[in-house]
Amino acid sequence: RQFPQMRFSLPKLTPVVKLFLIINIAVYFLCLLSGNFNYYIKTFFQIDATSTWTKLQIWRLISYQFLHTAGIGHIFFNMLGLFFLGPTLERHWGSKKFAIFYLSCGVAGGLFYLFLASIGFLSAGIMVGASGAILGMLAACAILFPHFVVFIFLFPVPIRLAAILFTFVYIVNVLSKGPNAGGDAAHLAGMAAGAVYVLSKSWRSRVKLKYQQQRWQKNINEQKDIERKLDRILQKVHDSGIQSLSTQEKRILKMATKLQKPQPNRK
């Protein structure tokens, strides 16, 4: 009797995941190869909580996510997470939504760190890396795809259990202000942003539907208003002739005539 064999297959890369992988890896090697480039990239693109001026440079909330100057392990594990989790989410949401989601989780991580540093809870410093975005993907996948399994120190762990373990470790480290507490604060914020995005889908759908209904009703009311005005104008033309119309009434009549004129077919 033959038993079914476990199969392990690498995910097929999707467009945005591939683009983000290329940018991250390219920037990493450019920083290694060029001392001057490394200096300027750090100066102008990392998150810097040490001054008010750099906190106001909002592009850093995006650019810092593509910098991994903390070492090979930093970029390796982040890109590993992007490689394995990203394609599933991109196929699930589409490229545009996935890109916005990924970058937004990273932005949430950067903002939370800046907030904690601004109120003096954490020491002000610099921050680089895509960890907030990666942990946001982990939280989203834990909710959407609970059957996923991730590997922690080569041991397979259900993704929801992994998310809970990471959350606990990050909270303890932030509250105790341990090593890389700022980074773990960003991890927590990224996870929170990812979870909120997924869990708020039904609420956002209701808000979007209500907005569309209001727009449709507004268009219907405007159309009815134009029809009422047009009826009065036509009656006035019938009673007193077209020369009796005001400039505004002539404009409405001309617009209505144009709308009713059949449009040519295009091939």
CSV table of C-alpha atoms in Angstrom, one decimal:
chain,number,residue,atom,x,y,z
A,1,ARG,CA,0.0,0.0,0.0
A,2,GLN,CA,1.3,3.4,-1.0
A,3,PHE,CA,0.8,6.4,1.4
A,4,PRO,CA,0.3,9.9,0.0
A,5,GLN,CA,3.5,11.9,0.0
A,6,MET,CA,3.8,15.5,1.3
A,7,ARG,CA,4.7,17.9,-1.5
A,8,PHE,CA,6.5,21.1,-1.0
A,9,SER,CA,6.3,23.6,-3.8
A,10,LEU,CA,7.6,27.1,-4.1
A,11,PRO,CA,5.0,29.9,-4.8
A,12,LYS,CA,4.8,31.4,-8.2
A,13,LEU,CA,5.9,35.0,-8.0
A,14,THR,CA,3.3,37.7,-8.7
A,15,PRO,CA,4.1,41.1,-10.3
A,16,VAL,CA,4.2,43.3,-7.2
A,17,VAL,CA,5.9,40.7,-5.1
A,18,LYS,CA,8.6,40.3,-7.8
A,19,LEU,CA,9.0,44.1,-8.0
A,20,PHE,CA,9.4,44.6,-4.3
A,21,LEU,CA,11.9,41.7,-4.1
A,22,ILE,CA,14.0,43.3,-6.8
A,23,ILE,CA,13.9,46.7,-5.3
A,24,ASN,CA,14.8,45.5,-1.8
A,25,ILE,CA,17.7,43.3,-3.0
A,26,ALA,CA,19.0,45.9,-5.5
A,27,VAL,CA,19.1,48.6,-2.8
A,28,TYR,CA,20.8,46.2,-0.3
A,29,PHE,CA,23.6,45.5,-2.7
A,30,LEU,CA,24.0,49.1,-3.8
A,31,CYS,CA,24.5,50.0,-0.2
A,32,LEU,CA,27.1,47.3,0.1
A,33,LEU,CA,29.0,48.4,-3.1
A,34,SER,CA,29.0,52.1,-2.6
A,35,GLY,CA,30.0,53.8,0.6
A,36,ASN,CA,28.7,57.2,-0.5
A,37,PHE,CA,25.4,55.7,-1.7
A,38,ASN,CA,25.0,54.0,1.6
A,39,TYR,CA,25.6,57.2,3.5
A,40,TYR,CA,23.1,59.3,1.5
A,41,ILE,CA,20.5,56.5,1.4
A,42,LYS,CA,20.6,56.3,5.2
A,43,THR,CA,20.6,60.1,5.6
A,44,PHE,CA,17.6,60.8,3.4
A,45,PHE,CA,15.4,57.6,3.3
A,46,GLN,CA,15.5,55.9,6.7
A,47,ILE,CA,13.1,56.7,9.5
A,48,ASP,CA,14.8,59.1,11.9
A,49,ALA,CA,13.1,59.9,15.2
A,50,THR,CA,15.9,62.1,16.5
A,51,SER,CA,14.7,65.4,15.1
A,52,THR,CA,11.3,67.1,14.4
A,53,TRP,CA,12.4,67.9,10.8
A,54,THR,CA,13.1,64.3,9.8
A,55,LYS,CA,9.8,63.2,11.4
A,56,LEU,CA,8.0,65.5,9.0
A,57,GLN,CA,9.6,64.0,5.9
A,58,ILE,CA,6.7,61.7,5.2
A,59,TRP,CA,8.4,59.9,2.2
A,60,ARG,CA,10.6,58.1,4.8
A,61,LEU,CA,7.5,56.1,5.9
A,62,ILE,CA,7.7,54.4,2.5
A,63,SER,CA,11.4,54.5,1.6
A,64,TYR,CA,12.5,53.0,4.9
A,65,GLN,CA,10.7,49.8,4.1
A,66,PHE,CA,13.2,49.1,1.2
A,67,LEU,CA,16.3,49.6,3.3
A,68,HIS,CA,18.0,46.6,5.1
A,69,THR,CA,21.3,48.0,6.4
A,70,ALA,CA,21.1,46.0,9.6
A,71,GLY,CA,22.7,42.9,8.0
A,72,ILE,CA,22.2,40.0,5.7
A,73,GLY,CA,19.9,38.2,8.2
A,74,HIS,CA,17.5,41.2,8.3
A,75,ILE,CA,16.9,41.2,4.5
A,76,PHE,CA,17.0,37.4,4.2
A,77,PHE,CA,14.1,36.7,6.6
A,78,ASN,CA,12.1,39.7,5.4
A,79,MET,CA,12.3,38.7,1.8
A,80,LEU,CA,11.6,35.1,2.7
A,81,GLY,CA,8.4,36.2,4.3
A,82,LEU,CA,7.5,38.3,1.3
A,83,PHE,CA,8.3,35.5,-1.1
A,84,PHE,CA,6.1,32.9,0.7
A,85,LEU,CA,3.2,35.1,1.9
A,86,GLY,CA,3.0,37.8,-0.7
A,87,PRO,CA,1.9,35.9,-3.8
A,88,THR,CA,-1.1,34.4,-2.1
A,89,LEU,CA,-2.4,37.7,-0.9
A,90,GLU,CA,-1.7,39.4,-4.2
A,91,ARG,CA,-3.6,36.8,-6.1
A,92,HIS,CA,-6.4,37.1,-3.5
A,93,TRP,CA,-6.8,40.9,-3.6
A,94,GLY,CA,-5.2,41.8,-6.9
A,95,SER,CA,-1.9,43.7,-7.4
A,96,LYS,CA,-3.1,47.2,-6.7
A,97,LYS,CA,-4.8,46.4,-3.4
A,98,PHE,CA,-1.9,44.2,-2.3
A,99,ALA,CA,0.6,46.9,-2.9
A,100,ILE,CA,-1.4,49.4,-1.0
A,101,PHE,CA,-1.9,46.9,1.9
A,102,TYR,CA,1.8,46.0,2.0
A,103,LEU,CA,3.0,49.6,2.1
A,104,SER,CA,0.3,50.7,4.5
A,105,CYS,CA,1.3,48.0,7.1
A,106,GLY,CA,4.8,49.3,6.8
A,107,VAL,CA,3.6,52.9,7.3
A,108,ALA,CA,1.7,51.9,10.3
A,109,GLY,CA,4.8,50.4,11.8
A,110,GLY,CA,6.8,53.5,11.2
A,111,LEU,CA,4.2,55.8,12.6
A,112,PHE,CA,3.8,53.8,15.8
A,113,TYR,CA,7.5,53.8,16.4
A,114,LEU,CA,7.6,57.6,15.8
A,115,PHE,CA,4.7,58.1,18.2
A,116,LEU,CA,6.3,56.0,21.0
A,117,ALA,CA,9.6,57.8,20.5
A,118,SER,CA,7.9,61.2,20.5
A,119,ILE,CA,6.2,60.6,23.9
A,120,GLY,CA,9.5,59.3,25.3
A,121,PHE,CA,8.3,55.8,25.9
A,122,LEU,CA,11.1,54.5,23.6
A,123,SER,CA,14.4,56.1,22.8
A,124,ALA,CA,14.6,58.1,19.6
A,125,GLY,CA,16.7,56.5,16.9
A,126,ILE,CA,16.6,55.3,13.3
A,127,MET,CA,14.5,52.5,11.7
A,128,VAL,CA,14.9,50.5,8.5
A,129,GLY,CA,13.3,47.4,7.1
A,130,ALA,CA,10.1,45.8,5.8
A,131,SER,CA,9.3,43.9,8.9
A,132,GLY,CA,6.1,45.9,9.7
A,133,ALA,CA,4.8,45.0,6.2
A,134,ILE,CA,5.9,41.4,6.5
A,135,LEU,CA,4.2,41.0,9.9
A,136,GLY,CA,1.1,42.7,8.4
A,137,MET,CA,1.0,40.0,5.8
A,138,LEU,CA,1.4,37.3,8.4
A,139,ALA,CA,-1.6,38.6,10.4
A,140,ALA,CA,-3.7,38.8,7.2
A,141,CYS,CA,-2.8,35.3,6.2
A,142,ALA,CA,-3.5,34.0,9.7
A,143,ILE,CA,-7.1,35.3,9.4
A,144,LEU,CA,-7.7,34.5,5.7
A,145,PHE,CA,-5.8,31.2,5.4
A,146,PRO,CA,-5.7,29.5,8.8
A,147,HIS,CA,-4.6,26.2,7.2
A,148,PHE,CA,-1.2,27.8,6.4
A,149,VAL,CA,1.9,26.4,8.2
A,150,VAL,CA,5.0,28.5,8.8
A,151,PHE,CA,8.4,27.3,9.9
A,152,ILE,CA,10.0,28.7,13.1
A,153,PHE,CA,13.5,27.5,13.7
A,154,LEU,CA,12.8,24.7,11.2
A,155,PHE,CA,9.7,23.5,13.1
A,156,PRO,CA,6.3,23.7,11.3
A,157,VAL,CA,3.8,25.8,13.3
A,158,PRO,CA,0.2,26.7,12.3
A,159,ILE,CA,0.2,30.3,11.1
A,160,ARG,CA,-2.4,31.4,13.7
A,161,LEU,CA,-0.3,30.0,16.6
A,162,ALA,CA,2.8,31.7,15.1
A,163,ALA,CA,0.9,35.0,14.9
A,164,ILE,CA,-0.1,34.7,18.6
A,165,LEU,CA,3.5,33.7,19.7
A,166,PHE,CA,5.0,36.7,17.8
A,167,THR,CA,2.5,39.1,19.2
A,168,PHE,CA,3.2,37.9,22.8
A,169,VAL,CA,7.0,38.2,22.3
A,170,TYR,CA,6.7,41.6,20.7
A,171,ILE,CA,4.4,43.0,23.5
A,172,VAL,CA,6.7,41.7,26.2
A,173,ASN,CA,9.8,43.2,24.5
A,174,VAL,CA,8.2,46.6,23.9
A,175,LEU,CA,6.8,46.9,27.4
A,176,SER,CA,10.2,45.9,28.9
A,177,LYS,CA,12.0,48.2,26.4
A,178,GLY,CA,14.3,45.3,25.5
A,179,PRO,CA,16.6,44.9,22.5
A,180,ASN,CA,15.1,46.3,19.3
A,181,ALA,CA,12.0,47.4,21.1
A,182,GLY,CA,11.4,50.0,18.4
A,183,GLY,CA,11.5,47.3,15.7
A,184,ASP,CA,9.1,45.2,17.7
A,185,ALA,CA,6.7,48.1,18.1
A,186,ALA,CA,6.7,48.4,14.3
A,187,HIS,CA,6.0,44.7,14.0
A,188,LEU,CA,3.0,45.0,16.4
A,189,ALA,CA,1.6,48.0,14.5
A,190,GLY,CA,2.1,46.2,11.1
A,191,MET,CA,0.3,43.2,12.5
A,192,ALA,CA,-2.5,45.3,13.9
A,193,ALA,CA,-2.9,47.1,10.6
A,194,GLY,CA,-3.0,43.8,8.7
A,195,ALA,CA,-5.6,42.4,11.0
A,196,VAL,CA,-7.8,45.5,11.0
A,197,TYR,CA,-7.7,45.6,7.2
A,198,VAL,CA,-9.0,42.1,6.9
A,199,LEU,CA,-11.5,42.2,9.7
A,200,SER,CA,-13.0,45.5,8.6
A,201,LYS,CA,-13.8,44.3,5.1
A,202,SER,CA,-17.5,43.8,5.7
A,203,TRP,CA,-17.7,47.2,7.4
A,204,ARG,CA,-15.8,48.9,4.5
A,205,SER,CA,-18.1,47.1,2.0
A,206,ARG,CA,-21.2,48.5,3.7
A,207,VAL,CA,-19.7,52.0,3.8
A,208,LYS,CA,-18.8,51.8,0.1
A,209,LEU,CA,-22.2,50.4,-0.8
A,210,LYS,CA,-24.0,53.2,1.1
A,211,TYR,CA,-21.8,55.8,-0.6
A,212,GLN,CA,-22.6,54.4,-4.0
A,213,GLN,CA,-26.3,54.3,-3.2
A,214,GLN,CA,-26.2,58.0,-2.1
A,215,ARG,CA,-24.4,58.8,-5.4
A,216,TRP,CA,-26.9,56.9,-7.4
A,217,GLN,CA,-29.8,58.6,-5.6
A,218,LYS,CA,-28.2,62.0,-6.1
A,219,ASN,CA,-27.8,61.3,-9.9
A,220,ILE,CA,-31.4,60.2,-10.1
A,221,ASN,CA,-32.6,63.3,-8.3
A,222,GLU,CA,-30.6,65.6,-10.5
A,223,GLN,CA,-32.0,63.8,-13.6
A,224,LYS,CA,-35.5,64.3,-12.3
A,225,ASP,CA,-34.8,67.9,-11.6
A,226,ILE,CA,-33.5,68.4,-15.2
A,227,GLU,CA,-36.6,66.7,-16.6
A,228,ARG,CA,-38.9,69.0,-14.6
A,229,LYS,CA,-37.0,72.0,-15.8
A,230,LEU,CA,-37.1,70.7,-19.4
A,231,ASP,CA,-40.8,70.2,-19.2
A,232,ARG,CA,-41.3,73.8,-18.1
A,233,ILE,CA,-39.0,75.0,-20.9
A,234,LEU,CA,-40.8,73.1,-23.6
A,235,GLN,CA,-44.2,74.4,-22.4
A,236,LYS,CA,-42.8,77.9,-22.5
A,237,VAL,CA,-41.6,77.4,-26.1
A,238,HIS,CA,-45.0,76.0,-27.0
A,239,ASP,CA,-46.8,79.0,-25.4
A,240,SER,CA,-44.4,81.9,-26.3
A,241,GLY,CA,-41.8,80.7,-28.8
A,242,ILE,CA,-38.1,79.9,-28.4
A,243,GLN,CA,-37.2,83.6,-28.3
A,244,SER,CA,-38.9,83.9,-24.9
A,245,LEU,CA,-36.3,81.6,-23.3
A,246,SER,CA,-33.5,83.0,-21.1
A,247,THR,CA,-29.9,82.2,-21.6
A,248,GLN,CA,-30.0,79.5,-18.8
A,249,GLU,CA,-33.1,77.9,-20.3
A,250,LYS,CA,-31.5,77.7,-23.7
A,251,ARG,CA,-28.4,76.1,-22.2
A,252,ILE,CA,-30.6,73.4,-20.5
A,253,LEU,CA,-32.5,72.8,-23.7
A,254,LYS,CA,-29.3,72.5,-25.7
A,255,MET,CA,-27.8,70.1,-23.1
A,256,ALA,CA,-30.9,67.9,-23.1
A,257,THR,CA,-31.0,67.8,-27.0
A,258,LYS,CA,-27.3,66.7,-27.0
A,259,LEU,CA,-28.0,63.9,-24.4
A,260,GLN,CA,-30.9,62.6,-26.4
A,261,LYS,CA,-28.9,62.6,-29.7
A,262,PRO,CA,-27.8,59.0,-30.6
A,263,GLN,CA,-24.0,58.4,-30.3
A,264,PRO,CA,-22.2,56.8,-33.2
A,265,ASN,CA,-21.1,53.2,-32.8
A,266,ARG,CA,-17.3,52.7,-32.3
A,267,LYS,CA,-15.5,49.5,-33.4
